[in-house]
Coordinates of N, CA and C in Angstrom, one line a residue:
X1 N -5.8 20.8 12.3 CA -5.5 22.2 11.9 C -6.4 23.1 12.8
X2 N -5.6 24.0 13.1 CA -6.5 24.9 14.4 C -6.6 26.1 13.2
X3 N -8.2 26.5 13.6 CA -8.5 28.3 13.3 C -9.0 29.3 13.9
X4 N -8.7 30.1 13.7 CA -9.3 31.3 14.8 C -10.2 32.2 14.1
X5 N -10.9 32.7 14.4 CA -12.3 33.5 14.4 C -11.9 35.1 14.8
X6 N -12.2 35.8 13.2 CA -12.6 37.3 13.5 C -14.1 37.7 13.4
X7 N -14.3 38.4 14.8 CA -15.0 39.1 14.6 C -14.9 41.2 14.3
X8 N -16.2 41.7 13.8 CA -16.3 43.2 14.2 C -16.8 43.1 15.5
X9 N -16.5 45.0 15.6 CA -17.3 45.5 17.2 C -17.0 46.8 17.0
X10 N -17.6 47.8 17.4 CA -17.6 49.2 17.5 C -16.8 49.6 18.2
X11 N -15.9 50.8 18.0 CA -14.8 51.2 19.0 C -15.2 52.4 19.3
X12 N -15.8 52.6 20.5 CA -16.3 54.3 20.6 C -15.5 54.9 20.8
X13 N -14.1 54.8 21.4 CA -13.1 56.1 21.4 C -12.6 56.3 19.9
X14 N -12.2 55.5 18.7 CA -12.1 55.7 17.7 C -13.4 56.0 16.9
X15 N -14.5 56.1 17.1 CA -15.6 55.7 16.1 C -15.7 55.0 15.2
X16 N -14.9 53.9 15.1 CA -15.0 52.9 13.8 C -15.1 52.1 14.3
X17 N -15.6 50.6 13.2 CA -15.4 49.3 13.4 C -14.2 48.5 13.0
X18 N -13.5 47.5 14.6 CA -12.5 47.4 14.2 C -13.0 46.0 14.3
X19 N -11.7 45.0 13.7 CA -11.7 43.8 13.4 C -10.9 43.4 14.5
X20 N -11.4 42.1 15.1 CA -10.6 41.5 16.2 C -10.8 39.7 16.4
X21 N -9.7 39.3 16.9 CA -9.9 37.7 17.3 C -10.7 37.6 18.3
X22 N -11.6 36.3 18.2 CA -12.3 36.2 19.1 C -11.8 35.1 20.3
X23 N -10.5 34.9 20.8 CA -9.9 33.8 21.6 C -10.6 33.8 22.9
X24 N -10.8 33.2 23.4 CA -11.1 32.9 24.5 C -12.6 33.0 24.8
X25 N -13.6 32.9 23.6 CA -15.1 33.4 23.8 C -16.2 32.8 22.6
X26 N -15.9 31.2 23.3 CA -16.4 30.7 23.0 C -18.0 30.7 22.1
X27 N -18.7 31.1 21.3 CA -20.0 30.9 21.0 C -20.6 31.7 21.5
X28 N -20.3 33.0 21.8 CA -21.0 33.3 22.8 C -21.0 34.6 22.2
X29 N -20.3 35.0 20.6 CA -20.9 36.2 19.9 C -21.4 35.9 19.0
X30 N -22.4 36.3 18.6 CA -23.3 36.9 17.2 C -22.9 37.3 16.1
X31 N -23.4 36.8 14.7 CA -22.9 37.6 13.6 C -21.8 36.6 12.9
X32 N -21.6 37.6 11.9 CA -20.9 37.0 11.3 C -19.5 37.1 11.3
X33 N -18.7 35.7 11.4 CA -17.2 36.0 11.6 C -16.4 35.1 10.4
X34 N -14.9 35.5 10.5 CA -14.1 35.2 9.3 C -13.2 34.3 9.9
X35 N -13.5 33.1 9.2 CA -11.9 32.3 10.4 C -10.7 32.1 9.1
X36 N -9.7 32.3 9.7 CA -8.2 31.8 9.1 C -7.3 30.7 9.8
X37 N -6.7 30.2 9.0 CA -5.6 29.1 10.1 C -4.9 29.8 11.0
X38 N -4.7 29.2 11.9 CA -3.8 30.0 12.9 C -2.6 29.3 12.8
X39 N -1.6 30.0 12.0 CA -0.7 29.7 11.8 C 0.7 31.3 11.7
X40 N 1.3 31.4 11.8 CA 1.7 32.5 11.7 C 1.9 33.1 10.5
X41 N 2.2 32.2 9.2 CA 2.6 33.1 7.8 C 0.7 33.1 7.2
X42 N -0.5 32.2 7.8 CA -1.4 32.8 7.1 C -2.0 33.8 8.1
X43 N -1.6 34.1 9.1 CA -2.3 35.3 10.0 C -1.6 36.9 9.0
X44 N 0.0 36.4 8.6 CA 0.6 37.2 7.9 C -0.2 37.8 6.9
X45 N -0.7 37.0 6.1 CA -0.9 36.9 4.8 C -2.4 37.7 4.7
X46 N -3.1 37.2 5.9 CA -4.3 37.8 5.7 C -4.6 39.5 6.4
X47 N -3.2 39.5 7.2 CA -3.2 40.9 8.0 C -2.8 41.9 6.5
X48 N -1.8 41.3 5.7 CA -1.4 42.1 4.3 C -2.4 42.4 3.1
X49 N -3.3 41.3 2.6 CA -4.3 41.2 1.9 C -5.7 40.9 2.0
X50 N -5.9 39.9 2.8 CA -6.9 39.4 2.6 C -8.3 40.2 3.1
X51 N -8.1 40.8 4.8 CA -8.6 41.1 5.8 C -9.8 42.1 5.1
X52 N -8.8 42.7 4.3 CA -9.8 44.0 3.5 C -11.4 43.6 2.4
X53 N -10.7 42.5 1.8 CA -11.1 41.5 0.9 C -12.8 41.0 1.6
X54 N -12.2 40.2 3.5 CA -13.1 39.4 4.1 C -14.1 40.5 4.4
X55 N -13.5 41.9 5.3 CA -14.6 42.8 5.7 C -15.1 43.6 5.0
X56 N -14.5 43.7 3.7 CA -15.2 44.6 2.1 C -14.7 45.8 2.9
X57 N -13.6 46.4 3.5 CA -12.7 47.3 3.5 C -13.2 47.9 4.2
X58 N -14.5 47.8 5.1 CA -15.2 48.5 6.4 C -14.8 48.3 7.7
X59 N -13.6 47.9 8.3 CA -13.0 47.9 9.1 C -11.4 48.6 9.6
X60 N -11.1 48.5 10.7 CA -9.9 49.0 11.0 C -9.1 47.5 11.7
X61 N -7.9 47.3 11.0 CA -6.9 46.1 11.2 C -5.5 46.5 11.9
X62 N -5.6 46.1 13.1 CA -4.3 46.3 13.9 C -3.3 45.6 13.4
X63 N -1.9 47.0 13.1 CA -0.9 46.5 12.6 C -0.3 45.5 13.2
X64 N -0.4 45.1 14.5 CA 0.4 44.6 15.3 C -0.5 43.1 16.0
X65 N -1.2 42.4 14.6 CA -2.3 42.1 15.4 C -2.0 40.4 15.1
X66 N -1.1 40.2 14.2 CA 0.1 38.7 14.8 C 0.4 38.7 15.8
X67 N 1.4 39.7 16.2 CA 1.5 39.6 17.6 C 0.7 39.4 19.0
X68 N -0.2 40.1 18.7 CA -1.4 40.3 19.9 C -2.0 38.7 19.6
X69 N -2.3 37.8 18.4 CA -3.2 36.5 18.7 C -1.6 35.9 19.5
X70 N -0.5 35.7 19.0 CA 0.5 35.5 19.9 C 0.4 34.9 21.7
X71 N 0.4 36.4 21.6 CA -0.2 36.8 22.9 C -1.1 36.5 23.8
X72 N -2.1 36.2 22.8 CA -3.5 36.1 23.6 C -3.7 34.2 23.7
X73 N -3.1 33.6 22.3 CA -3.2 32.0 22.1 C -2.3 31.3 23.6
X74 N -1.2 31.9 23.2 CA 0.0 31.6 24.6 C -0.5 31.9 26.2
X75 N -1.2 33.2 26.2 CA -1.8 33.5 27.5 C -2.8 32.2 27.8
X76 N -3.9 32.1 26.6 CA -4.7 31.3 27.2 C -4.3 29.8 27.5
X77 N -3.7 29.5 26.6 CA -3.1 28.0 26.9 C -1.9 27.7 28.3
X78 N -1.4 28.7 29.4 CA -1.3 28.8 30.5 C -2.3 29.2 31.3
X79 N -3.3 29.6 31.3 CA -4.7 29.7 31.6 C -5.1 28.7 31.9
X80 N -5.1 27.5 30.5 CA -5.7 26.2 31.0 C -5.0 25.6 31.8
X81 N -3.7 25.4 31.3 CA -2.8 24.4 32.3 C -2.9 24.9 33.4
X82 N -2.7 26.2 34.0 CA -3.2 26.6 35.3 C -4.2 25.9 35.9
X83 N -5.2 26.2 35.8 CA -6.6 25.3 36.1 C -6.6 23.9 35.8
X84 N -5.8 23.3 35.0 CA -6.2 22.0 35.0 C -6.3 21.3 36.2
X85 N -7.3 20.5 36.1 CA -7.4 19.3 37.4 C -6.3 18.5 37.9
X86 N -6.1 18.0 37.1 CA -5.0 17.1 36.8 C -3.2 17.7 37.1
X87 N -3.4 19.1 36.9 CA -1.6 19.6 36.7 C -1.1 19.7 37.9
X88 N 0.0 19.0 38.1 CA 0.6 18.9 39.2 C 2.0 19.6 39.1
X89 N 2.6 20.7 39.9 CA 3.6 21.4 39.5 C 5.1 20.2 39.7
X90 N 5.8 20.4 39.1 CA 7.4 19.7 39.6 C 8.1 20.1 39.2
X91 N 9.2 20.0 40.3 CA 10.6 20.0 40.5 C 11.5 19.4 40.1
X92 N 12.2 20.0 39.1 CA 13.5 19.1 38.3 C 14.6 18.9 39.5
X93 N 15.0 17.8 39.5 CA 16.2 17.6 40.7 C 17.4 17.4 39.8
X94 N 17.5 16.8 38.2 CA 18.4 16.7 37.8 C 17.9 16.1 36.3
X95 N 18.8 16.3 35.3 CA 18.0 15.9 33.8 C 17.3 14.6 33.8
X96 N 16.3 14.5 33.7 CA 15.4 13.4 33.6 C 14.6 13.0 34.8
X97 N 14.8 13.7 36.0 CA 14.2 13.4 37.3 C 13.6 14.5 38.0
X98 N 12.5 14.1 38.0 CA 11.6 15.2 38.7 C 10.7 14.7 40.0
X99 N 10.6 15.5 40.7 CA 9.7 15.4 42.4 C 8.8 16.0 42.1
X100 N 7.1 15.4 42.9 CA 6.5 16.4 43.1 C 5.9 16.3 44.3
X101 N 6.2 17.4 45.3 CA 6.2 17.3 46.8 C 4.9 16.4 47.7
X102 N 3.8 15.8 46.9 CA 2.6 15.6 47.5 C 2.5 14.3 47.1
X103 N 1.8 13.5 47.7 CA 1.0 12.3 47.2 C 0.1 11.9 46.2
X104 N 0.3 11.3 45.0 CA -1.1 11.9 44.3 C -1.2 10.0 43.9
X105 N -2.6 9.8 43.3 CA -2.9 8.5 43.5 C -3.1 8.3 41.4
X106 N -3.0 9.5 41.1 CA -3.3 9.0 39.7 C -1.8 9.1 39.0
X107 N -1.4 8.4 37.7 CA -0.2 8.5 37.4 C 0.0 10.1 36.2
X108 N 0.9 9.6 35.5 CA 1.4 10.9 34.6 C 1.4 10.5 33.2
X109 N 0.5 11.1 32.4 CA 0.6 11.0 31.2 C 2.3 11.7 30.6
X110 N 2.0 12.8 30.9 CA 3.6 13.1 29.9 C 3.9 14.5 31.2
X111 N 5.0 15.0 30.9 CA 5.7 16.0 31.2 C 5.5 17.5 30.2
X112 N 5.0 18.1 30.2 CA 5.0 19.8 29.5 C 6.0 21.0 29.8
X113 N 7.0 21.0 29.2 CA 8.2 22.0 30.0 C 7.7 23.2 29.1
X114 N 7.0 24.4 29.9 CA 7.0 25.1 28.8 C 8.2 26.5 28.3
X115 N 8.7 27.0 29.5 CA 9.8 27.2 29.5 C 11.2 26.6 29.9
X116 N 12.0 26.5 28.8 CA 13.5 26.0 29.5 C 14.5 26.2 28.3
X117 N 15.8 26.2 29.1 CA 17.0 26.9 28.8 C 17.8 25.8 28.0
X118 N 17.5 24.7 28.3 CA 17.6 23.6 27.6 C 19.9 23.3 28.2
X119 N 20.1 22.7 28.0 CA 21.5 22.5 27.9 C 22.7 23.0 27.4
X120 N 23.4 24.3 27.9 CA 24.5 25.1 27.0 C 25.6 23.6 26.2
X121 N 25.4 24.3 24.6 CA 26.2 23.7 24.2 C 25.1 22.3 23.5
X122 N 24.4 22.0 23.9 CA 23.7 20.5 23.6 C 22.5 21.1 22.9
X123 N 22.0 19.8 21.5 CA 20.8 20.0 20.8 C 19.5 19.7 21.7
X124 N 18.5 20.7 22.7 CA 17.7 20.1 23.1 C 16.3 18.9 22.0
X125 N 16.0 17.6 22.1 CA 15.1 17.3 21.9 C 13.9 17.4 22.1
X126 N 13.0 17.2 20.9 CA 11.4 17.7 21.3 C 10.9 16.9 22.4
X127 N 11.0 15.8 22.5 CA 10.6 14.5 23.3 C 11.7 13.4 23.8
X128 N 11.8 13.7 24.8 CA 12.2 12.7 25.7 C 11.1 11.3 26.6
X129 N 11.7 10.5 26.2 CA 10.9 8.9 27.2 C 11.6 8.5 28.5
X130 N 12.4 9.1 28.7 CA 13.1 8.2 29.8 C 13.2 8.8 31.3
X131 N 12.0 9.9 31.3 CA 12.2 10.7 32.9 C 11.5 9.8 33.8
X132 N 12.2 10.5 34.9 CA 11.1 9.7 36.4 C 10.9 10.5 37.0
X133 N 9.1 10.2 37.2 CA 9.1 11.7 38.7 C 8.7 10.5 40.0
X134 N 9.1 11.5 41.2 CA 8.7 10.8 42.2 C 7.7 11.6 42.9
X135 N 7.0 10.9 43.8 CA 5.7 11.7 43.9 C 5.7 11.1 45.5
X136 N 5.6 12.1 46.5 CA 6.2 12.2 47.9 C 5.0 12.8 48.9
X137 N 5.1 12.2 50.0 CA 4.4 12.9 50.6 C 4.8 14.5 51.5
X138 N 3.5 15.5 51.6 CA 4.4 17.1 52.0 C 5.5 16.6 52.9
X139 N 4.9 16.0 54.3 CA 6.3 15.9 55.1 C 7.6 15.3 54.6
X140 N 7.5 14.4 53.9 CA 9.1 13.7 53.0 C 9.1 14.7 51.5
X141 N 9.3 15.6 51.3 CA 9.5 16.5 50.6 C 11.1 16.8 50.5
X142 N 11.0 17.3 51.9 CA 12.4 17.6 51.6 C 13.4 16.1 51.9
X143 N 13.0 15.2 52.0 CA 13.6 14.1 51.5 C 13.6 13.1 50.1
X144 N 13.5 14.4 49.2 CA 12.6 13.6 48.0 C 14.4 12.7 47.3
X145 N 14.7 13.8 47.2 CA 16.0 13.5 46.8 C 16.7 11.6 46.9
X146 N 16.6 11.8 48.2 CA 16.7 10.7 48.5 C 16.0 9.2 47.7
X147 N 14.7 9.7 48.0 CA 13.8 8.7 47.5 C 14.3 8.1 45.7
X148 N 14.5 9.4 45.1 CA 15.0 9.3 43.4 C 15.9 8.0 43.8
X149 N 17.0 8.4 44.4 CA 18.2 7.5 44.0 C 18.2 5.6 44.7
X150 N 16.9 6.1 45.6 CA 16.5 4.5 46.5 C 15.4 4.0 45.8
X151 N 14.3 4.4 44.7 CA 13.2 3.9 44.4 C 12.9 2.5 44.0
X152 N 13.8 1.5 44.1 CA 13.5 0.1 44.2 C 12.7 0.0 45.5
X153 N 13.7 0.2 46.7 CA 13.2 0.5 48.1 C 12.0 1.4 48.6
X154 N 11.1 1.6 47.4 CA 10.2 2.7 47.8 C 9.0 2.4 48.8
X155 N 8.9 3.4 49.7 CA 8.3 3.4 50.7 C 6.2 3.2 50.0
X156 N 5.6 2.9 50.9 CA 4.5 3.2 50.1 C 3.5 4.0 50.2
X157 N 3.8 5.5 51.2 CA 3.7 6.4 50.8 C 4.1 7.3 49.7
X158 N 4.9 6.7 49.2 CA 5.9 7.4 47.7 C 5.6 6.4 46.8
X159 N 5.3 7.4 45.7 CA 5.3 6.3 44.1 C 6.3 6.9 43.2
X160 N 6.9 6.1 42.2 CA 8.0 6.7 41.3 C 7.2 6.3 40.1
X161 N 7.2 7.0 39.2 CA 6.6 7.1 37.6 C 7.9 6.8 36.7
X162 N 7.8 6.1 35.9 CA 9.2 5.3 35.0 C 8.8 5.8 33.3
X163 N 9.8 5.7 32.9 CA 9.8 6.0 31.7 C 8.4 7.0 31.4
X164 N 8.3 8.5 31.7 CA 7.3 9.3 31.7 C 7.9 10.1 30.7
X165 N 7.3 10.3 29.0 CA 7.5 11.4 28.0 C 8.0 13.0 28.7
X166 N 9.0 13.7 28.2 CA 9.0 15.0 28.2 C 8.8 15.9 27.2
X167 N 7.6 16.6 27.0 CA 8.1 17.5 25.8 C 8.3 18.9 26.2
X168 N 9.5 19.6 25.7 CA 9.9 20.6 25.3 C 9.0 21.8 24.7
X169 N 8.0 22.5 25.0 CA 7.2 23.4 24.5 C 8.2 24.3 23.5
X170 N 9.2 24.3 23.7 CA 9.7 25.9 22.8 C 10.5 25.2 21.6
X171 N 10.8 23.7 22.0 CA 10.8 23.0 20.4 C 10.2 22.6 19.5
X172 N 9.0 22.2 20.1 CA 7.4 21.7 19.2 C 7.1 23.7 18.6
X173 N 7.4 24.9 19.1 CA 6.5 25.5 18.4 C 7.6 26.6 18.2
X174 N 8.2 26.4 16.8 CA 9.7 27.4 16.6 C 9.2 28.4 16.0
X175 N 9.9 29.2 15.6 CA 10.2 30.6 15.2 C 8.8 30.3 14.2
X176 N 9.3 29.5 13.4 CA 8.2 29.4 12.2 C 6.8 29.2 11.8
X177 N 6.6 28.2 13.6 CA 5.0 28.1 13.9 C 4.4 29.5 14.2
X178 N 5.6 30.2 15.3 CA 4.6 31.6 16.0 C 4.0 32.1 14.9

């Protein structure tokens, strides 16, 4: 179960103290803070009742402030994957097959699609097992194509990854999680 942390802080163009999430900052403020599940119907719940209750009614609570952890949870978690060590970008060539233009020596835990349109007409699944990426060097890039449909024959500059999980980001987290 994940929770997120309010803290106060002074707002000098308003002169009050307003109440805010603390995402992305780590340990690194003072005082005392209020955590809730991050979930969306108890961020609800506590934006309608509670908040007043936690800060003894000496604060100011942004109407709009579901949306903003939204915002801020989603930003950060593209943040990471950005930076991760490990993330390597790919290229879908066709459902279940993906390239990624370089050589890389470590393999693939799973696939993270975090946007997609999924299949007109078809139920997308959360998880799929049966993709292959191929993993190429820059100059055979543009012959990656190739490589998908020969990978018995694989060269040994090229590695093919077999049966590699895909998940669907916008299935695992529906309407109901936001």
């Amino acid at each position: 179960e994940l929770l997120i942390r309010f803290g106060t802080g002074y707002h000098s163009k308003t002169n009050s103290v307003w109440a805010f999430p603390t995402t992305g900052k780590p340990h690194t403020l003072t005082g005392k803070g209020y955590y809730v599940r991050l979930l969306k119907d108890s961020l609800e719940l506590f934006q309608e009742k509670e908040y007043n209750a936690a800060f003894r009614g000496a604060v100011v609570y942004r109407s709009d402030m579901v949306q903003q952890i939204e915002k801020a949870v989603y930003q950060h978690a593209l943040d990471l994957l950005s930076t991760a060590s490990l993330g390597v970008p790919l290229e879908q060539k066709t459902h279940g097959q993906w390239v990624v233009p370089k050589y890389v020596e470590h393999g693939f835990q799973c696939i993270l699609v975090l946007n997609h349109t999924g299949q007109s007409g078809k139920h997308q699944a959360v998880c799929e097992l049966d993709h292959t990426i191929t993993a190429a060097d820059a100059a055979d890039a543009a012959d990656a194509d190739a490589t998908i449909s020969h990978s018995c024959n694989n060269p040994p500059n090229r590695r093919v990854f077999l049966s590699v999980p895909c998940y669907y980001a916008q299935q695992i987290w529906t309407e109901q999680d936001k």
